[in-house]
Tab-separated table of C-alpha atoms in Angstrom:
chain	number	residue	atom	x	y	z
A	299	UNK	CA	99.929	82.906	38.834
A	300	UNK	CA	102.815	85.063	40.229
A	301	UNK	CA	102.242	88.657	40.277
A	302	UNK	CA	105.197	91.588	41.159
A	303	UNK	CA	101.902	93.730	42.144
A	304	UNK	CA	100.111	91.960	44.081
A	305	UNK	CA	101.623	89.329	46.388
A	306	UNK	CA	98.510	87.690	47.784
A	307	UNK	CA	100.699	85.032	50.274
A	308	UNK	CA	102.453	88.112	51.836
A	309	UNK	CA	98.978	90.742	52.467
A	310	UNK	CA	97.818	86.720	54.295
A	311	UNK	CA	100.385	86.192	56.601
A	312	UNK	CA	100.316	90.085	57.140
A	313	UNK	CA	97.062	90.030	58.238
A	314	UNK	CA	97.663	86.549	60.452
A	315	UNK	CA	100.632	88.544	62.327
A	316	UNK	CA	98.770	91.593	62.876
A	317	UNK	CA	96.147	88.417	64.450
A	318	UNK	CA	98.293	87.679	66.765
A	319	UNK	CA	99.858	90.639	67.328
A	320	UNK	CA	96.715	92.244	68.736
A	321	UNK	CA	96.072	88.468	70.971
A	322	UNK	CA	99.270	88.944	72.388
A	323	UNK	CA	99.575	92.655	72.951
A	324	UNK	CA	95.616	91.437	75.190
A	325	UNK	CA	97.333	88.453	76.739
A	326	UNK	CA	101.046	90.572	78.002
A	327	UNK	CA	98.384	93.132	79.779
A	328	UNK	CA	96.056	90.558	81.252
A	329	UNK	CA	99.593	88.653	83.111
A	330	UNK	CA	100.861	92.393	83.418
A	331	UNK	CA	97.505	93.496	85.209
A	332	UNK	CA	96.069	90.626	86.596
A	333	UNK	CA	92.780	91.339	84.586
A	334	UNK	CA	90.992	90.196	82.329
A	335	UNK	CA	88.602	92.472	83.049
A	336	UNK	CA	90.687	96.242	83.408
A	337	UNK	CA	88.043	98.371	81.704
A	338	UNK	CA	85.430	98.904	80.238
A	339	UNK	CA	85.677	98.115	76.500
A	340	UNK	CA	87.002	94.609	77.744
A	341	UNK	CA	83.523	93.263	78.410
A	342	UNK	CA	80.182	95.922	79.481
A	343	UNK	CA	77.984	93.860	81.487
A	344	UNK	CA	81.483	92.376	83.865
A	345	UNK	CA	83.093	95.636	84.421
A	346	UNK	CA	79.621	97.437	85.411
A	347	UNK	CA	79.117	94.923	87.441
A	348	UNK	CA	83.088	94.571	89.288
A	349	UNK	CA	82.688	98.126	89.158
A	350	UNK	CA	79.933	98.959	91.445
A	351	UNK	CA	80.258	96.225	93.763
A	352	UNK	CA	83.837	97.024	95.115
A	353	UNK	CA	82.307	100.979	95.533
A	354	UNK	CA	79.244	98.807	97.457
A	355	UNK	CA	81.926	96.895	99.302
A	356	UNK	CA	84.621	99.986	100.442
A	357	UNK	CA	81.395	101.696	101.794
A	358	UNK	CA	81.219	98.173	103.845
A	359	UNK	CA	84.238	98.103	104.759
A	360	UNK	CA	83.367	101.559	105.594
A	361	UNK	CA	80.636	101.082	108.017
A	362	UNK	CA	82.915	98.247	110.403
A	363	UNK	CA	85.468	100.186	110.988
A	364	UNK	CA	82.426	102.609	112.046
A	365	UNK	CA	81.113	99.430	114.391
A	366	UNK	CA	84.253	99.156	115.680
A	367	UNK	CA	83.686	102.891	117.080
A	368	UNK	CA	80.053	101.866	118.021
A	369	UNK	CA	81.475	98.682	120.153
A	370	UNK	CA	83.757	101.021	121.590
A	371	UNK	CA	80.636	103.832	122.685
A	372	UNK	CA	78.898	100.960	123.983
A	373	UNK	CA	81.719	98.680	125.570
A	374	UNK	CA	82.347	102.523	127.781
A	375	UNK	CA	78.353	102.781	128.313
A	376	UNK	CA	78.009	99.177	129.578
A	377	UNK	CA	81.168	99.056	131.810
A	378	UNK	CA	79.359	102.595	133.428
A	379	UNK	CA	76.250	101.064	134.171
A	380	UNK	CA	77.849	97.767	135.175
A	381	UNK	CA	79.729	100.301	137.721
A	382	UNK	CA	77.087	101.350	139.046
A	383	UNK	CA	75.061	98.642	139.604
A	384	UNK	CA	77.574	97.842	141.795
A	385	UNK	CA	77.350	101.110	143.635
A	386	UNK	CA	73.530	101.286	144.387
A	387	UNK	CA	74.257	97.292	145.060
A	388	UNK	CA	76.123	98.883	148.039
A	389	UNK	CA	73.862	101.588	148.831
A	390	UNK	CA	71.277	99.088	149.710
A	391	UNK	CA	74.161	96.859	152.008
A	392	UNK	CA	73.808	100.393	153.945
A	393	UNK	CA	70.935	100.951	153.977
A	394	UNK	CA	69.995	96.767	155.414
A	395	UNK	CA	72.657	97.576	157.838
A	396	UNK	CA	70.523	101.227	158.660
A	397	UNK	CA	67.667	98.933	160.077
A	398	UNK	CA	69.150	97.996	163.117
A	399	UNK	CA	67.781	100.042	165.220
A	400	UNK	CA	71.110	100.753	167.581
A	401	UNK	CA	72.774	101.765	164.317
A	402	UNK	CA	74.028	105.151	163.664
A	403	UNK	CA	72.529	105.972	160.386
A	404	UNK	CA	74.342	109.680	160.706
A	405	UNK	CA	77.570	107.173	160.795
A	406	UNK	CA	76.314	106.027	157.829
A	407	UNK	CA	74.703	108.179	155.794
A	408	UNK	CA	78.528	109.201	155.102
A	409	UNK	CA	78.988	106.392	153.236
A	410	UNK	CA	76.059	106.717	151.138
A	411	UNK	CA	76.385	110.363	150.737
A	412	UNK	CA	80.110	109.672	149.304
A	413	UNK	CA	78.226	106.036	147.390
A	414	UNK	CA	76.103	108.374	145.825
A	415	UNK	CA	79.118	111.060	144.677
A	416	UNK	CA	80.284	108.124	143.013
A	417	UNK	CA	77.275	107.578	140.852
A	418	UNK	CA	77.605	111.529	139.579
A	419	UNK	CA	81.512	110.574	138.608
A	420	UNK	CA	80.449	107.468	137.009
A	421	UNK	CA	78.098	108.424	134.551
A	422	UNK	CA	79.608	111.605	133.891
A	423	UNK	CA	82.815	109.748	132.806
A	424	UNK	CA	81.388	107.643	131.054
A	425	UNK	CA	81.678	109.855	127.787
A	426	UNK	CA	83.634	108.292	123.791
A	427	UNK	CA	84.325	110.442	121.241
A	428	UNK	CA	82.001	113.465	122.831
A	429	UNK	CA	78.723	111.058	123.325
A	430	UNK	CA	77.511	110.224	127.022
A	431	UNK	CA	74.930	107.526	127.145
A	432	UNK	CA	74.713	107.984	131.178
A	433	UNK	CA	73.055	110.989	130.720
A	434	UNK	CA	70.762	111.952	128.758
A	435	UNK	CA	70.673	116.103	128.346
A	436	UNK	CA	68.172	115.622	126.433
A	437	UNK	CA	69.461	113.003	124.167
A	438	UNK	CA	66.773	110.671	123.559
A	439	UNK	CA	68.590	107.944	121.488
A	440	UNK	CA	71.939	106.680	120.802
A	441	UNK	CA	73.356	105.469	117.408
A	442	UNK	CA	75.383	102.747	115.807
A	443	UNK	CA	76.604	102.374	112.515
A	444	UNK	CA	76.144	98.908	111.530
A	445	UNK	CA	75.636	98.010	107.691
A	446	UNK	CA	75.608	99.219	104.383
A	447	UNK	CA	72.503	98.352	102.550
A	448	UNK	CA	71.775	98.527	98.789
A	449	UNK	CA	67.924	96.583	97.383
A	450	UNK	CA	65.786	97.614	94.482
A	451	UNK	CA	62.324	99.640	95.055
A	452	UNK	CA	59.476	98.086	92.919
A	453	UNK	CA	59.436	100.394	90.564
A	454	UNK	CA	63.171	99.065	89.546
A	455	UNK	CA	64.645	102.202	90.430
A	456	UNK	CA	67.972	100.843	93.584
A	457	UNK	CA	68.660	102.952	96.503
A	458	UNK	CA	71.670	103.062	99.057
A	459	UNK	CA	71.523	102.962	102.882
A	460	UNK	CA	73.633	103.148	106.342
A	461	UNK	CA	71.671	101.358	108.642
A	462	UNK	CA	71.786	102.127	112.624
A	463	UNK	CA	71.188	100.209	116.132
A	464	UNK	CA	69.452	102.384	118.262
A	465	UNK	CA	69.982	102.878	122.074
A	466	UNK	CA	66.776	104.529	124.507
A	467	UNK	CA	68.607	107.028	126.094
A	468	UNK	CA	65.928	108.652	127.616
A	469	UNK	CA	65.056	105.497	128.729
A	470	UNK	CA	68.030	104.313	130.300
A	471	UNK	CA	70.113	107.415	131.245
A	472	UNK	CA	71.538	106.908	134.703
A	473	UNK	CA	70.947	110.966	134.817
A	474	UNK	CA	68.927	113.412	132.917
A	475	UNK	CA	71.485	116.875	133.148
A	476	UNK	CA	75.011	116.949	132.660
A	477	UNK	CA	75.316	118.510	136.451
A	478	UNK	CA	74.564	114.372	137.547
A	479	UNK	CA	71.994	116.115	139.980
A	480	UNK	CA	68.856	114.721	138.961
A	481	UNK	CA	67.995	111.244	138.448
A	482	UNK	CA	67.243	109.734	135.043
A	483	UNK	CA	64.309	110.356	133.126
A	484	UNK	CA	62.422	107.306	133.855
A	485	UNK	CA	63.230	107.186	137.584
A	486	UNK	CA	66.963	104.999	136.704
A	487	UNK	CA	68.616	106.612	139.530
A	488	UNK	CA	66.773	109.115	140.874
A	489	UNK	CA	64.401	107.228	144.333
A	490	UNK	CA	68.599	106.187	145.091
A	491	UNK	CA	69.835	110.351	144.846
A	492	UNK	CA	67.289	111.328	147.352
A	493	UNK	CA	68.143	108.600	149.834
A	494	UNK	CA	69.172	110.616	153.709
A	495	UNK	CA	69.581	109.115	156.644
A	496	UNK	CA	69.026	110.568	159.799
A	497	UNK	CA	69.079	110.169	163.406
A	498	UNK	CA	65.013	110.501	163.683
A	499	UNK	CA	64.471	109.031	160.047
A	500	UNK	CA	62.207	106.101	160.591
A	501	UNK	CA	61.634	102.381	159.650
A	502	UNK	CA	59.158	102.699	157.368
A	503	UNK	CA	61.080	105.458	156.005
A	504	UNK	CA	64.360	103.154	155.084
A	505	UNK	CA	61.524	100.396	153.309
A	506	UNK	CA	61.177	103.523	150.795
A	507	UNK	CA	64.217	104.039	150.510
A	508	UNK	CA	64.508	100.247	149.782
A	509	UNK	CA	61.974	100.217	147.747
A	510	UNK	CA	63.837	102.837	145.133
A	511	UNK	CA	67.205	101.361	145.546
A	512	UNK	CA	65.104	97.972	143.631
A	513	UNK	CA	63.382	100.102	141.637
A	514	UNK	CA	66.851	101.769	139.978
A	515	UNK	CA	68.297	98.490	139.915
A	516	UNK	CA	65.800	96.741	138.236
A	517	UNK	CA	65.454	99.785	135.567
A	518	UNK	CA	69.871	99.461	135.469
A	519	UNK	CA	69.758	95.763	134.791
A	520	UNK	CA	67.148	96.292	132.139
A	521	UNK	CA	69.276	98.743	130.598
A	522	UNK	CA	72.959	96.914	131.577
A	523	UNK	CA	71.218	94.173	129.059
A	524	UNK	CA	69.594	95.760	126.039
A	525	UNK	CA	73.476	97.103	126.444
A	526	UNK	CA	74.520	93.936	126.438
A	527	UNK	CA	72.557	92.958	123.928
A	528	UNK	CA	73.459	95.844	121.093
A	529	UNK	CA	76.974	94.831	121.746
A	530	UNK	CA	76.163	91.096	120.491
A	531	UNK	CA	74.493	92.829	117.840
A	532	UNK	CA	77.613	94.336	116.946
A	533	UNK	CA	79.921	91.615	117.471
A	534	UNK	CA	77.866	89.665	114.854
A	535	UNK	CA	77.359	91.584	112.181
A	536	UNK	CA	81.406	92.888	112.076
A	537	UNK	CA	81.905	88.996	112.015
A	538	UNK	CA	79.091	89.170	109.187
A	539	UNK	CA	80.758	92.714	107.761
A	540	UNK	CA	83.746	90.680	107.289
A	541	UNK	CA	82.428	87.334	105.710
A	542	UNK	CA	80.646	89.716	103.340
A	543	UNK	CA	83.035	91.766	102.180
A	544	UNK	CA	85.260	88.151	101.502
A	545	UNK	CA	82.614	86.861	99.445
A	546	UNK	CA	81.753	90.555	97.761
A	547	UNK	CA	85.556	90.105	96.597
A	548	UNK	CA	85.462	86.436	95.510
A	549	UNK	CA	82.684	87.093	93.663
A	550	UNK	CA	84.409	90.626	91.293
A	551	UNK	CA	87.319	88.126	91.203
A	552	UNK	CA	85.748	85.511	89.528
A	553	UNK	CA	84.164	88.225	86.627
A	554	UNK	CA	87.158	90.065	86.189
A	555	UNK	CA	90.386	88.690	87.924
A	556	UNK	CA	92.731	86.648	85.013
A	557	UNK	CA	93.046	83.022	85.313
A	558	UNK	CA	97.031	83.354	85.015
A	559	UNK	CA	97.476	79.660	84.537
A	560	UNK	CA	94.955	80.131	80.982
A	561	UNK	CA	97.028	83.283	80.438
A	562	UNK	CA	100.815	81.814	80.295
A	563	UNK	CA	100.110	79.188	78.413
A	564	UNK	CA	98.338	81.513	75.781
A	565	UNK	CA	101.250	83.685	75.705
A	566	UNK	CA	103.398	80.854	75.198
A	567	UNK	CA	101.539	79.703	72.509
A	568	UNK	CA	100.967	82.964	71.145
A	569	UNK	CA	104.624	84.373	71.200
A	570	UNK	CA	105.369	80.323	69.069
A	571	UNK	CA	102.836	81.964	66.261
A	572	UNK	CA	104.336	85.099	66.130
A	573	UNK	CA	106.803	83.407	65.064
A	574	UNK	CA	105.896	81.595	62.632
A	575	UNK	CA	104.232	83.937	61.481
A	576	UNK	CA	107.166	86.251	61.394
A	577	UNK	CA	108.737	82.923	58.876
A	578	UNK	CA	105.371	83.127	56.667
A	579	UNK	CA	105.666	86.619	56.276
A	580	UNK	CA	109.160	86.358	55.631
A	581	UNK	CA	109.297	83.630	52.838
A	582	UNK	CA	106.217	84.886	51.335
A	583	UNK	CA	107.985	88.317	50.677
A	584	UNK	CA	110.828	86.652	49.455
A	585	UNK	CA	108.697	84.205	47.265
A	586	UNK	CA	108.762	87.974	44.625
A	587	UNK	CA	112.670	87.684	44.370
A	588	UNK	CA	112.738	84.712	42.682
A	589	UNK	CA	111.348	85.661	39.488
A	590	UNK	CA	114.397	87.365	39.041
A	591	UNK	CA	115.929	84.279	37.831
A	592	UNK	CA	113.300	84.168	34.987
A	593	UNK	CA	115.084	87.331	33.583
A	594	UNK	CA	118.560	85.691	33.475
């Protein structure tokens, strides 16, 4: 039955065209944005995961940038410690020379005095971004940001934290005050700075000075090792942070990025379907006009 009030074919063709247009609009949006999940309404679960992981990735990248600052602090401290060890070794050689009874100990002391001044200069100059790990000056430890972590507690609640690596300034400082006039808290250079040769300095005194130098060298070597280990950790963490950031990017990409080959094929198919639907609607609308021939 043909009705002039209700065109069933036209209604069906119109619904089909509307559905195709909606799909075409969605596909065009994916092609233009590159995302298959660009907002929560597209896929709540994937959108929520990607939003959280993108936020964490930004924090991780910020922590990686902080690692660069930390590496500079460690490198500065290590360079100072290495230079200080060279100076103390030079002082040690001067003391060995002073054990010869015919040497002028006063002249040797002039050289040792200059080397002691060099030690203070090294320590006071080992500052980066306002921090000096060679002079404790009340500091107990130095810290370097090395990561950002998200964990789930036993209660099911999530927590986030910035992790740090630490260095024992109190135990490894060359000097304990900012004027670099007193030795480290654990005597890293305390005995070295007290060395003073005179014409009356005995062999036993020189032997005691040598012991102080060896004690200082042991402490400085330990401190240098701690700095070297911290530097290695920073390098490893920097490499890991880069890999982790890439892995997060790839994981989020799998969740929300559009497959451009698939979307391109779908777009072409939908455009063809749209043209056919328009043609079908045109045919359905023209069918009612054919009724006019019945009244002629």
